[in-house]
mmCIF file of C-alpha atoms in Angstrom:
data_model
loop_
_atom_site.group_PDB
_atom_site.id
_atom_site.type_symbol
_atom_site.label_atom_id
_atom_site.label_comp_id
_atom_site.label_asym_id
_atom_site.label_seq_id
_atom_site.Cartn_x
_atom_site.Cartn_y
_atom_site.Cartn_z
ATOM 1 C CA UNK K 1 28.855 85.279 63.096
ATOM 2 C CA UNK K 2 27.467 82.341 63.769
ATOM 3 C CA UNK K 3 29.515 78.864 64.178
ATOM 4 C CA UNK K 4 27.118 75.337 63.370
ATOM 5 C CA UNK K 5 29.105 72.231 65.509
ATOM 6 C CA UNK K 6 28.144 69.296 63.365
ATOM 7 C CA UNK K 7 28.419 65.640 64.698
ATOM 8 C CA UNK K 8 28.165 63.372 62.141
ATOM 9 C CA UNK K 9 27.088 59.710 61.541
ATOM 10 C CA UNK K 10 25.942 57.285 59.070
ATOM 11 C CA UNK K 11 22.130 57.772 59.427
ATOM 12 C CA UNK K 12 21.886 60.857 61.448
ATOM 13 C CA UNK K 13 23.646 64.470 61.416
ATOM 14 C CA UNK K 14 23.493 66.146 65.325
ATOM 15 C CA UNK K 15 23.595 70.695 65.218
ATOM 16 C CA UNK K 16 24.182 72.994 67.446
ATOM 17 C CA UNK K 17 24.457 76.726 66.947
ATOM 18 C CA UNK K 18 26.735 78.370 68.810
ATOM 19 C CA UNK K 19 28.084 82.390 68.909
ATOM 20 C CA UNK K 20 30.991 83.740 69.503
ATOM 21 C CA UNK K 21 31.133 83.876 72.835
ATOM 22 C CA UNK K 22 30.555 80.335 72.891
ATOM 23 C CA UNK K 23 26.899 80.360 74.339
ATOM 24 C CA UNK K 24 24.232 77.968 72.551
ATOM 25 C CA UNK K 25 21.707 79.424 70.478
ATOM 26 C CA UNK K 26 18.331 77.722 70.750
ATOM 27 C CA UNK K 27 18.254 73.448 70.496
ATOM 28 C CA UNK K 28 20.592 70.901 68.768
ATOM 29 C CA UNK K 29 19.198 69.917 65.548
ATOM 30 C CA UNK K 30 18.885 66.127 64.646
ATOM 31 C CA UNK K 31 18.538 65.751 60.458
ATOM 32 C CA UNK K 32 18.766 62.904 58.600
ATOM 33 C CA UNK K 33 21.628 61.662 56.566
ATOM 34 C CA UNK K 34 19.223 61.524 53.361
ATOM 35 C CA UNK K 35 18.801 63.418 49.961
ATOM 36 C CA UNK K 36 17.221 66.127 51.942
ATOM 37 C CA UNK K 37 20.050 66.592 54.552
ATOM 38 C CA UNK K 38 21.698 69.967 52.602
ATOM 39 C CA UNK K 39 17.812 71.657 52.486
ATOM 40 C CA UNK K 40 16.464 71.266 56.388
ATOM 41 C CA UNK K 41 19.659 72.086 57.806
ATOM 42 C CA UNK K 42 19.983 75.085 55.985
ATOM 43 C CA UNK K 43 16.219 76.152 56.672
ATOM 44 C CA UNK K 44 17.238 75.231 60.231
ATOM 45 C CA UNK K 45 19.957 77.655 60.306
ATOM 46 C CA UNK K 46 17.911 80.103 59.138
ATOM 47 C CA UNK K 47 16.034 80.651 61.826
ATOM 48 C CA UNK K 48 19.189 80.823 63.751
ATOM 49 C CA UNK K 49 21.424 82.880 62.740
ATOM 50 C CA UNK K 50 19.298 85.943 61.487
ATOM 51 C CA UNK K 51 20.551 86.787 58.448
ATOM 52 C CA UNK K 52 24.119 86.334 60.431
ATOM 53 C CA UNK K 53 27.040 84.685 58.252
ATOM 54 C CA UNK K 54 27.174 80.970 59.137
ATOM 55 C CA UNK K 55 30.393 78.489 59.276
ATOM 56 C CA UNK K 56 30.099 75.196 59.336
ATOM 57 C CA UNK K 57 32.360 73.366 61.698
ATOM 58 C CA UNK K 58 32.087 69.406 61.285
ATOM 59 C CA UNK K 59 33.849 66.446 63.836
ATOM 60 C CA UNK K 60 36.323 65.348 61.308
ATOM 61 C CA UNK K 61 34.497 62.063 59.972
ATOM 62 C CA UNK K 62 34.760 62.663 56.400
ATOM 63 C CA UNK K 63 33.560 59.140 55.492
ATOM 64 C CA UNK K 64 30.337 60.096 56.777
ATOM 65 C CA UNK K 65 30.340 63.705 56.226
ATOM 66 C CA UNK K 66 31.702 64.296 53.112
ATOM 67 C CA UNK K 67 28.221 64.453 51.149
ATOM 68 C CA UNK K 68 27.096 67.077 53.667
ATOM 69 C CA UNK K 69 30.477 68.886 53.202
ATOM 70 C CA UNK K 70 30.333 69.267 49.862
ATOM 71 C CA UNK K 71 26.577 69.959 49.708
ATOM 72 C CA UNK K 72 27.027 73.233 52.760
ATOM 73 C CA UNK K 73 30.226 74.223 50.142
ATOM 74 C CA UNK K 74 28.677 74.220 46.666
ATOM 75 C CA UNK K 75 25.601 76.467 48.789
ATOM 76 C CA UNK K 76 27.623 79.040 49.225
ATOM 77 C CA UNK K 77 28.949 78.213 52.811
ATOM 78 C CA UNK K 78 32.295 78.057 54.740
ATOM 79 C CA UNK K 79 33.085 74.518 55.424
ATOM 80 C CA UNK K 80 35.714 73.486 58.296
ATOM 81 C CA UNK K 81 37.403 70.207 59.575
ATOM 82 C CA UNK K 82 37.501 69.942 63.191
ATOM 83 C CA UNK K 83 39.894 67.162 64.401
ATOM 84 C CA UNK K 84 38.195 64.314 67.167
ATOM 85 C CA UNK K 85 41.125 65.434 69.385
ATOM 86 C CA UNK K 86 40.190 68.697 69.653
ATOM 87 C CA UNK K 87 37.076 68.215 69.759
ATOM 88 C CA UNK K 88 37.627 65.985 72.401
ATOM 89 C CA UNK K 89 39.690 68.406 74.292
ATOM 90 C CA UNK K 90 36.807 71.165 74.280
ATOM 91 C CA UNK K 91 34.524 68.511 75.484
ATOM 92 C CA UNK K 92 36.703 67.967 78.445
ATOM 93 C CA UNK K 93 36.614 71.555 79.295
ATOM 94 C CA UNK K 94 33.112 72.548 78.548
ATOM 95 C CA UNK K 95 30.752 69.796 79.541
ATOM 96 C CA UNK K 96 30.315 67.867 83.039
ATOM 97 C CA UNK K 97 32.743 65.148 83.850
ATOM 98 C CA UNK K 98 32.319 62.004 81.877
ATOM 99 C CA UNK K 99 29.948 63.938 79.556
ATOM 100 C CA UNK K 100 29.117 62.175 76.178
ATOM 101 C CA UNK K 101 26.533 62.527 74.125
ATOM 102 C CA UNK K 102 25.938 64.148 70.028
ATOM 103 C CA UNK K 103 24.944 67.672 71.017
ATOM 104 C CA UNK K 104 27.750 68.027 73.933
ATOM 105 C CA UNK K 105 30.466 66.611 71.220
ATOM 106 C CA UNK K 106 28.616 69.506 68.475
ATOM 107 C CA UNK K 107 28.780 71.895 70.722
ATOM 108 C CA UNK K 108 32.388 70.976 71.399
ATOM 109 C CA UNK K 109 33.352 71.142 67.837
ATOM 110 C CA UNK K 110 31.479 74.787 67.438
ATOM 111 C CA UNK K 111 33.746 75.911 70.064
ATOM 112 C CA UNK K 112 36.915 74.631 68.811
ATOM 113 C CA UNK K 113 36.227 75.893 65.475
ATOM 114 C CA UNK K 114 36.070 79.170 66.808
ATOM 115 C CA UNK K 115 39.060 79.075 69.199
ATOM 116 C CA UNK K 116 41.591 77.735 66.320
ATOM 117 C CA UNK K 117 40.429 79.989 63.009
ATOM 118 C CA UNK K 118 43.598 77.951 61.390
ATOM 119 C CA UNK K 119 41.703 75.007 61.002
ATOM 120 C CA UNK K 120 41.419 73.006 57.220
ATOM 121 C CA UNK K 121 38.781 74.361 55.247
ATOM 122 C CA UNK K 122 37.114 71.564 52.916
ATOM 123 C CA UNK K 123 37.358 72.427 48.897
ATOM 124 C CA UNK K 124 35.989 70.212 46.220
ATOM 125 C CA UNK K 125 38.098 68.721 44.118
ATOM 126 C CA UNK K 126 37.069 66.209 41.745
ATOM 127 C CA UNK K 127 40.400 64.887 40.660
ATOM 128 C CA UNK K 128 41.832 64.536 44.436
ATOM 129 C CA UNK K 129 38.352 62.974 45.115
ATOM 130 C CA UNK K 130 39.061 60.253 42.858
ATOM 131 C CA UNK K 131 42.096 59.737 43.799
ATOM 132 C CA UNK K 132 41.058 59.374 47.282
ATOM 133 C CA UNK K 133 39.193 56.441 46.405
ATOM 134 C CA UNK K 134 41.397 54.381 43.760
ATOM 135 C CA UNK K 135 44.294 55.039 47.434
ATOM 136 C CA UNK K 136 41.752 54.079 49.922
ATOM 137 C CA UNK K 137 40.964 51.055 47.534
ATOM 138 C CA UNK K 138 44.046 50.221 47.186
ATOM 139 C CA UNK K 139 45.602 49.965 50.858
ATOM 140 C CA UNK K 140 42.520 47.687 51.858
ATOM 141 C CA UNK K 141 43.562 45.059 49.127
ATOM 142 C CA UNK K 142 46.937 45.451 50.045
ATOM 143 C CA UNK K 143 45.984 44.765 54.046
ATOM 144 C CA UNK K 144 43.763 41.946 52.586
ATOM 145 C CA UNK K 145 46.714 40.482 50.587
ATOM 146 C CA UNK K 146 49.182 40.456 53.446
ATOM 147 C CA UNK K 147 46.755 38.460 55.349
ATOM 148 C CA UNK K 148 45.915 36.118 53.016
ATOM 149 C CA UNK K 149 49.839 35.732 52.201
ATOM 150 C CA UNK K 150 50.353 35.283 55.984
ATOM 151 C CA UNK K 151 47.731 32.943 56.263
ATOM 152 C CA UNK K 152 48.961 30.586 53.088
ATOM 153 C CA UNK K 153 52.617 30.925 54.342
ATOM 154 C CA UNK K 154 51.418 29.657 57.760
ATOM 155 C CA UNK K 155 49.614 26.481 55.783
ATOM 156 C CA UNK K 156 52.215 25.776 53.436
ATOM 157 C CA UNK K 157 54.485 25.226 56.172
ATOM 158 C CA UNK K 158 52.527 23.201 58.197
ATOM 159 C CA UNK K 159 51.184 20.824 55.486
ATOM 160 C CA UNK K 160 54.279 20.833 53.299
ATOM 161 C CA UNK K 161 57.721 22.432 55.241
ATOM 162 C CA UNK K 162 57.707 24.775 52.436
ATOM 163 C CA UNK K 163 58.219 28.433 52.423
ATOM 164 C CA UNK K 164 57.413 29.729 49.490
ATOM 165 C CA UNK K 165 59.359 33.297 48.141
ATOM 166 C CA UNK K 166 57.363 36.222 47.083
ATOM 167 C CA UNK K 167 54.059 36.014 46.208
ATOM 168 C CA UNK K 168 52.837 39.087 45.452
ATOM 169 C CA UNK K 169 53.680 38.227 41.755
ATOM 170 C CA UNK K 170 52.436 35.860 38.959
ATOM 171 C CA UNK K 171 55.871 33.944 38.725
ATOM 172 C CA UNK K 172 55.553 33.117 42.723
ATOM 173 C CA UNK K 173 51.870 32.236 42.498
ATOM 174 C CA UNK K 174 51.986 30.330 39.585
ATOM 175 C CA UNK K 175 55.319 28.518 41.063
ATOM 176 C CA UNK K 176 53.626 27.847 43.774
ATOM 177 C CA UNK K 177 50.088 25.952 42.213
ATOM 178 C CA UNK K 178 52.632 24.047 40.521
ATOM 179 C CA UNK K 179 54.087 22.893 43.461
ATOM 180 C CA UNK K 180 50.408 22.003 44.776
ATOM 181 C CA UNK K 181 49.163 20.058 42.188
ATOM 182 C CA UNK K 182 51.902 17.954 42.607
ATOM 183 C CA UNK K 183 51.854 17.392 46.432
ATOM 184 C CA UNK K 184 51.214 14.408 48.152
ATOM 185 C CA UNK K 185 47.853 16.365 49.561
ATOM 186 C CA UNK K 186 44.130 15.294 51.054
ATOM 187 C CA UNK K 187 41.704 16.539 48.848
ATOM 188 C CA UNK K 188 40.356 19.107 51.006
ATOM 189 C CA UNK K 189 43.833 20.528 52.028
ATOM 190 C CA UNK K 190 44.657 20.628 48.205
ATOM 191 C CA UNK K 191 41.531 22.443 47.227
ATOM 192 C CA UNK K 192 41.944 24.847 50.220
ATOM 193 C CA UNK K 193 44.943 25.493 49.461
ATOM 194 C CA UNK K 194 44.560 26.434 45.844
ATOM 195 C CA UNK K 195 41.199 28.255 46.496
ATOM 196 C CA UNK K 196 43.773 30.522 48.536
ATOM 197 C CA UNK K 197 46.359 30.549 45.570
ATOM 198 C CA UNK K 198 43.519 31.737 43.307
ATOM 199 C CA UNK K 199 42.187 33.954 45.367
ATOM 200 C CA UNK K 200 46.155 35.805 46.191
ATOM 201 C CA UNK K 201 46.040 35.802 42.168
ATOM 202 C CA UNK K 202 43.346 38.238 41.787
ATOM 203 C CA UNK K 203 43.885 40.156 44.732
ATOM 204 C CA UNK K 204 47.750 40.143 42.556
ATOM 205 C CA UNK K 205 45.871 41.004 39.240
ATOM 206 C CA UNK K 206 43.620 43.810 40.934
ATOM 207 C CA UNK K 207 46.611 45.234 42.665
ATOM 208 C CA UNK K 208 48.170 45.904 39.361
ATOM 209 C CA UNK K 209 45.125 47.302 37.766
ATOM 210 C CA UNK K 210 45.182 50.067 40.116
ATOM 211 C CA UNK K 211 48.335 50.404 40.236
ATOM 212 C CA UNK K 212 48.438 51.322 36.224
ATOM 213 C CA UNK K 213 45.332 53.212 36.549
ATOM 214 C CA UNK K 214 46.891 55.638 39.700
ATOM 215 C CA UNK K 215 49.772 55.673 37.706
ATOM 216 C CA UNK K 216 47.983 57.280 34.138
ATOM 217 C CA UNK K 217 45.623 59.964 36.771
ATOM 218 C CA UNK K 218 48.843 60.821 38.778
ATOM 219 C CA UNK K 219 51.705 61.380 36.365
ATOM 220 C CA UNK K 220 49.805 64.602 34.998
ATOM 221 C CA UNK K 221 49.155 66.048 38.523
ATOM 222 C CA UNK K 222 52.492 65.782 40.187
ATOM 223 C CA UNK K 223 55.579 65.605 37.354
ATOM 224 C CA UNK K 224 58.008 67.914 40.169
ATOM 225 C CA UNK K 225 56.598 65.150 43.040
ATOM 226 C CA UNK K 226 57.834 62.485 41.177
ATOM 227 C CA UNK K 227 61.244 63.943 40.396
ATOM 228 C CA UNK K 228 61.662 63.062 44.004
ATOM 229 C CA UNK K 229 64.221 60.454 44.549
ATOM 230 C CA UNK K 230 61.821 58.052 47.046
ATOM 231 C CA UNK K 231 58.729 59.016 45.429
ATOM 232 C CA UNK K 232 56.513 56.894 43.512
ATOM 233 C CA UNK K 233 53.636 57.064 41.992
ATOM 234 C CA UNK K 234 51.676 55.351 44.614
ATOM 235 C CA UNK K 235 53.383 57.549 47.143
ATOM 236 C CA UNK K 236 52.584 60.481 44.784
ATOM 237 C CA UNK K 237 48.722 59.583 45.245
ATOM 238 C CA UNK K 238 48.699 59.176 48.878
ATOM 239 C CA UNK K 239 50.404 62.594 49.093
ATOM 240 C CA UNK K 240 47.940 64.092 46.862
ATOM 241 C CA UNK K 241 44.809 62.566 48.153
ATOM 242 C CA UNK K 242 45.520 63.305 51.722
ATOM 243 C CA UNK K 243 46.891 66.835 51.028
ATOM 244 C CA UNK K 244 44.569 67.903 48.044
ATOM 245 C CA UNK K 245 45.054 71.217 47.754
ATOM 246 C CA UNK K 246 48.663 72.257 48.701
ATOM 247 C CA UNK K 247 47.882 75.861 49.362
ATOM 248 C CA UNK K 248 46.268 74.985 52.026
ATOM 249 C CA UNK K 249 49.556 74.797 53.773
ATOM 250 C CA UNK K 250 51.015 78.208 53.312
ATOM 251 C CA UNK K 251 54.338 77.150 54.731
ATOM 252 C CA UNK K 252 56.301 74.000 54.628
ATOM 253 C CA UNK K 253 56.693 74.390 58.848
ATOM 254 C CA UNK K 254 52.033 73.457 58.620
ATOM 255 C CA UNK K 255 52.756 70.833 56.212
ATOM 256 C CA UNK K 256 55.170 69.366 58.688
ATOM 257 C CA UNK K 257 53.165 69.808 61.448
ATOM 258 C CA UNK K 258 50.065 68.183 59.323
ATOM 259 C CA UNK K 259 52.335 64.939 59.006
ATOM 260 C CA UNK K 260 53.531 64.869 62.394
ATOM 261 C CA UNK K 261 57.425 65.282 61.252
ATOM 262 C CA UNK K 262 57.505 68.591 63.314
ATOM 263 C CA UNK K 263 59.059 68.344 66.608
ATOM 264 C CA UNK K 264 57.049 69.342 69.618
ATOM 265 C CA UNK K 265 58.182 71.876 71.963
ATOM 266 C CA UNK K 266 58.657 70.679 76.199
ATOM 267 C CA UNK K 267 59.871 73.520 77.559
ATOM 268 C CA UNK K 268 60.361 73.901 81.075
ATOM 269 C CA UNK K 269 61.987 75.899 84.030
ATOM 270 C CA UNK K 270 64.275 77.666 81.412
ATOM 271 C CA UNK K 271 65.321 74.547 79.622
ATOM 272 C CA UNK K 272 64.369 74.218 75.582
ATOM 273 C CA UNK K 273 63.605 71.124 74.754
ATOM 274 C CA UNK K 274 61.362 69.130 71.686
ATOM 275 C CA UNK K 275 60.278 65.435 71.501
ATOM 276 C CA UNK K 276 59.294 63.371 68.688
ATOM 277 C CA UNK K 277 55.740 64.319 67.649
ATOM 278 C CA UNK K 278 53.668 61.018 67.554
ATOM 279 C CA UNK K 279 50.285 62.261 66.265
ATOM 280 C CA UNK K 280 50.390 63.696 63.022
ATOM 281 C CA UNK K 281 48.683 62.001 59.675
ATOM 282 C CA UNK K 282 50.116 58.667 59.899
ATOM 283 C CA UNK K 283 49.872 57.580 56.264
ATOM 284 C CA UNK K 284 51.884 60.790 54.996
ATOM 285 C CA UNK K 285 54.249 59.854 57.735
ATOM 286 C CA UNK K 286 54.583 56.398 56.302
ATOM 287 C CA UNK K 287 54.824 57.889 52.938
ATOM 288 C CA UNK K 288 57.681 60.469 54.083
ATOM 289 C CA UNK K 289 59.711 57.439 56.031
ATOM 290 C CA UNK K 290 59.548 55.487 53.017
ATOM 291 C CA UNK K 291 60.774 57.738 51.107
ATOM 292 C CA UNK K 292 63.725 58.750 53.860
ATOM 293 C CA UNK K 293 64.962 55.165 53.542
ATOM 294 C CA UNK K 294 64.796 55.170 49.289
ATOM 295 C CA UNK K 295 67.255 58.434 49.976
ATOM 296 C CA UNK K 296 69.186 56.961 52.319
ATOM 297 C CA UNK K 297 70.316 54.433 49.661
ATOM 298 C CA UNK K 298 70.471 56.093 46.843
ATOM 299 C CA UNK K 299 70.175 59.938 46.840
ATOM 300 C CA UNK K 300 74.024 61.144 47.689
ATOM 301 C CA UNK K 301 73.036 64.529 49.362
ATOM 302 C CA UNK K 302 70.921 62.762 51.649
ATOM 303 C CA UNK K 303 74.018 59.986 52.692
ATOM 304 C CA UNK K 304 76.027 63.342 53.470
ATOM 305 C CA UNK K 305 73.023 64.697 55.903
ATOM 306 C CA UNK K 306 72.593 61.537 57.778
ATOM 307 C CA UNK K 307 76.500 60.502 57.707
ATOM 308 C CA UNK K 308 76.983 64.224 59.310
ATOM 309 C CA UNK K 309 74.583 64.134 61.847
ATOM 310 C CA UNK K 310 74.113 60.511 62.809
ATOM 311 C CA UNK K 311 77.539 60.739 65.257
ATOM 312 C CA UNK K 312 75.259 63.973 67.380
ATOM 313 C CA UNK K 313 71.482 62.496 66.945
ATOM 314 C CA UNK K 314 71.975 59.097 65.918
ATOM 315 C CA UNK K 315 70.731 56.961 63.137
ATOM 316 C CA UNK K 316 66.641 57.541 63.638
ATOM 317 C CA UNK K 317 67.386 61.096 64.965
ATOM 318 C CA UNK K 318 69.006 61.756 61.473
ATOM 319 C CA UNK K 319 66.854 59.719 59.880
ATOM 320 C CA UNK K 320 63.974 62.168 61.334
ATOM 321 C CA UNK K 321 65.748 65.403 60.423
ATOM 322 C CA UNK K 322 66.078 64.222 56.709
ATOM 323 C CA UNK K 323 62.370 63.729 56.875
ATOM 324 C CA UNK K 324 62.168 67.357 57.822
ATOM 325 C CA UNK K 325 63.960 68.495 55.151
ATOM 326 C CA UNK K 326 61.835 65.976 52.582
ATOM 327 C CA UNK K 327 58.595 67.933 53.674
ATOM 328 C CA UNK K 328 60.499 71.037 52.345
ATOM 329 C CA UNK K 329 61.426 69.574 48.877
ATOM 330 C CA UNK K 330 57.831 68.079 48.780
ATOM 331 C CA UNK K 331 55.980 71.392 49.536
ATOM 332 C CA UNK K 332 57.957 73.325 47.033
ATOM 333 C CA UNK K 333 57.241 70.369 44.634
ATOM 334 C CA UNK K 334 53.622 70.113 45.414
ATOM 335 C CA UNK K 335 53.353 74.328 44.872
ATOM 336 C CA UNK K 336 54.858 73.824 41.270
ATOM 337 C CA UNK K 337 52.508 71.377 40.364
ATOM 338 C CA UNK K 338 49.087 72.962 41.983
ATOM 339 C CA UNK K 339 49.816 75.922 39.577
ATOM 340 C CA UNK K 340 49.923 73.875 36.241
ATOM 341 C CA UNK K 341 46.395 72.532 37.633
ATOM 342 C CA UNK K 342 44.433 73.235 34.926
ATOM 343 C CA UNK K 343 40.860 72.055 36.617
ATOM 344 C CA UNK K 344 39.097 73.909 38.857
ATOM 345 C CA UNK K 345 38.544 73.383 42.729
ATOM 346 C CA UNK K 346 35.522 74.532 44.864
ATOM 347 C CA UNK K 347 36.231 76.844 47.536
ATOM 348 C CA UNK K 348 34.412 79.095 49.926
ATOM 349 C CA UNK K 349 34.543 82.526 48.655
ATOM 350 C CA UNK K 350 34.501 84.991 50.878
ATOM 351 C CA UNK K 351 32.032 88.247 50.448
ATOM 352 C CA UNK K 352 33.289 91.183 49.609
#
């Protein structure tokens, strides 16, 4: 067996061979990040690994890795996702002190691909993929709306002691170019000020395209996700495009772990302990808090949890646990709907 560290980046892919043992085979490998990325590294590896079985272990940069992901897959190779921290950490134990370069952090990967065999392997799947984006598209115009809604806020009340109410929708917009055109204004702080208006309009309008269109390419791929009370449709995405695959997570406990709503263990001298986790994939843990506070208000069995164990753990402790118990209902959920999946999904198959 032979493990391939990859360090990725937007022009240039570093490999490194590594075996088992953790030893180097030959010299890194520098390809380019081109059309013809997929054909010299596997001619590369080759000469390598001897007719050896290869896997593909790649610093977990999936923006600019996720062409040479898919192109290693749909050749017949196992793909895996090696997280910066651990990568990192096997840097820190391998190379020199203060080590950094693309080979050492390749290397690094190799190993820690091979020291944690429980590491995500990458599957293709088309639907999830396009998800991905519409989500990813989505948050940025959402970041870029808040700032431009901060921004006008901050204007408005300088020029005119006016704050205006919500204006993430047509009726506040339009309320508020009303109020502009009728100002007592300069011309340049009017036109600002409505180029600004316009501009929150379309960011509005595009907002609300993709909001229907996640909405018609999510409803058939989770209808037991969004029976969830705290669940909706753009939550359904961002659980779906950062999870893909749910089987990946044999157990609920991974899942948990994945979002970073599984407590750590800090045991010592005898005494069992666990502290909040803080790592984790932030935007599920967004997703799962969100959804903790929708429950809190409205879903009854979650008011009994929290009223029962807020007096012991208090209100975020509680509020913690329920998200706990959300990442069981949401696996379970998630499991129903992978297997009415009628597409298919890529995945390294192993030889017989």
């Amino acid at each position: 067996m032979v493990t391939v560290g990859i360090d990725p980046h937007k022009h240039v892919h570093v490999a490194v061979a590594v075996r088992p043992d953790g030893r180097r085979i030959g010299k890194p490998f520098t390809v380019k990040n081109d059309a013809l990325l997929i054909i010299a590294l596997l001619g590369w590896v080759r000469t390598i690994a001897d007719g050896a079985p290869v896997v593909w272990a790649i610093e977990d940069g999936r923006g600019f890795a996720r062409r040479l992901a898919d192109g290693l897959l749909l050749a017949g190779h196992e793909v895996v996702w090696v997280p910066t921290r651990l990568t990192a950490a096997h840097r820190r134990l391998h190379a020199a002190t203060g080590a950094k370069s693309d080979p050492v952090d390749a290397t690094a990967a190799a190993r820690a691909a091979i020291a944690t065999p429980e590491l995500a392997r990458h599957r293709i799947d088309e639907h999830v993929r396009e998800l991905r984006v519409l989500v990813d598209y989505r948050a940025d115009l959402i970041k870029r709306r808040t700032t431009l809604i901060n921004q006008l806020k901050a204007q408005l009340h300088l020029w005119l002691d006016h704050t205006p109410g919500d204006l993430s929708r047509p009726k506040g917009t339009d309320t508020l170019a009303g109020l502009l055109a009728a100002a007592h204004l300069g011309a340049h702080v009017r036109r600002v000020l409505l180029d600004m208006t316009t501009e929150l309009s379309e960011l509005n309008r595009r907002v609300h395209a993709l909001d229907a269109t996640i909405k018609e390419i999510v409803i058939p791929l989770a209808p037991a996700l969004l029976k969830i009370t705290g669940i909706s449709h753009n939550s359904a995405a961002v659980l779906i495009a950062e999870i893909g695959d749910i089987t990946r997570f044999p157990t609920s406990a991974k899942l948990a772990r994945y979002t970073g709503c599984a407590p750590i263990p800090v045991y010592s001298s005898d005494q069992k302990r666990h502290r909040l986790h803080r790592g984790g994939n932030r935007r599920l843990n967004s997703v799962l808090y969100t959804a903790a506070i929708v429950q809190k208000r409205f879903h009854p069995a979650a008011q009994e949890l929290l009223a029962r164990l807020e007096p012991a753990k208090g209100k975020r402790g509680a509020r913690r646990v329920l998200q706990r118990h959300l990442i069981d209902v949401i696996h379970r959920a998630m499991i129903t709907d992978r297997a009415s999946w009628q597409h298919q999904i890529t995945h390294h198959q192993p030889a017989a």
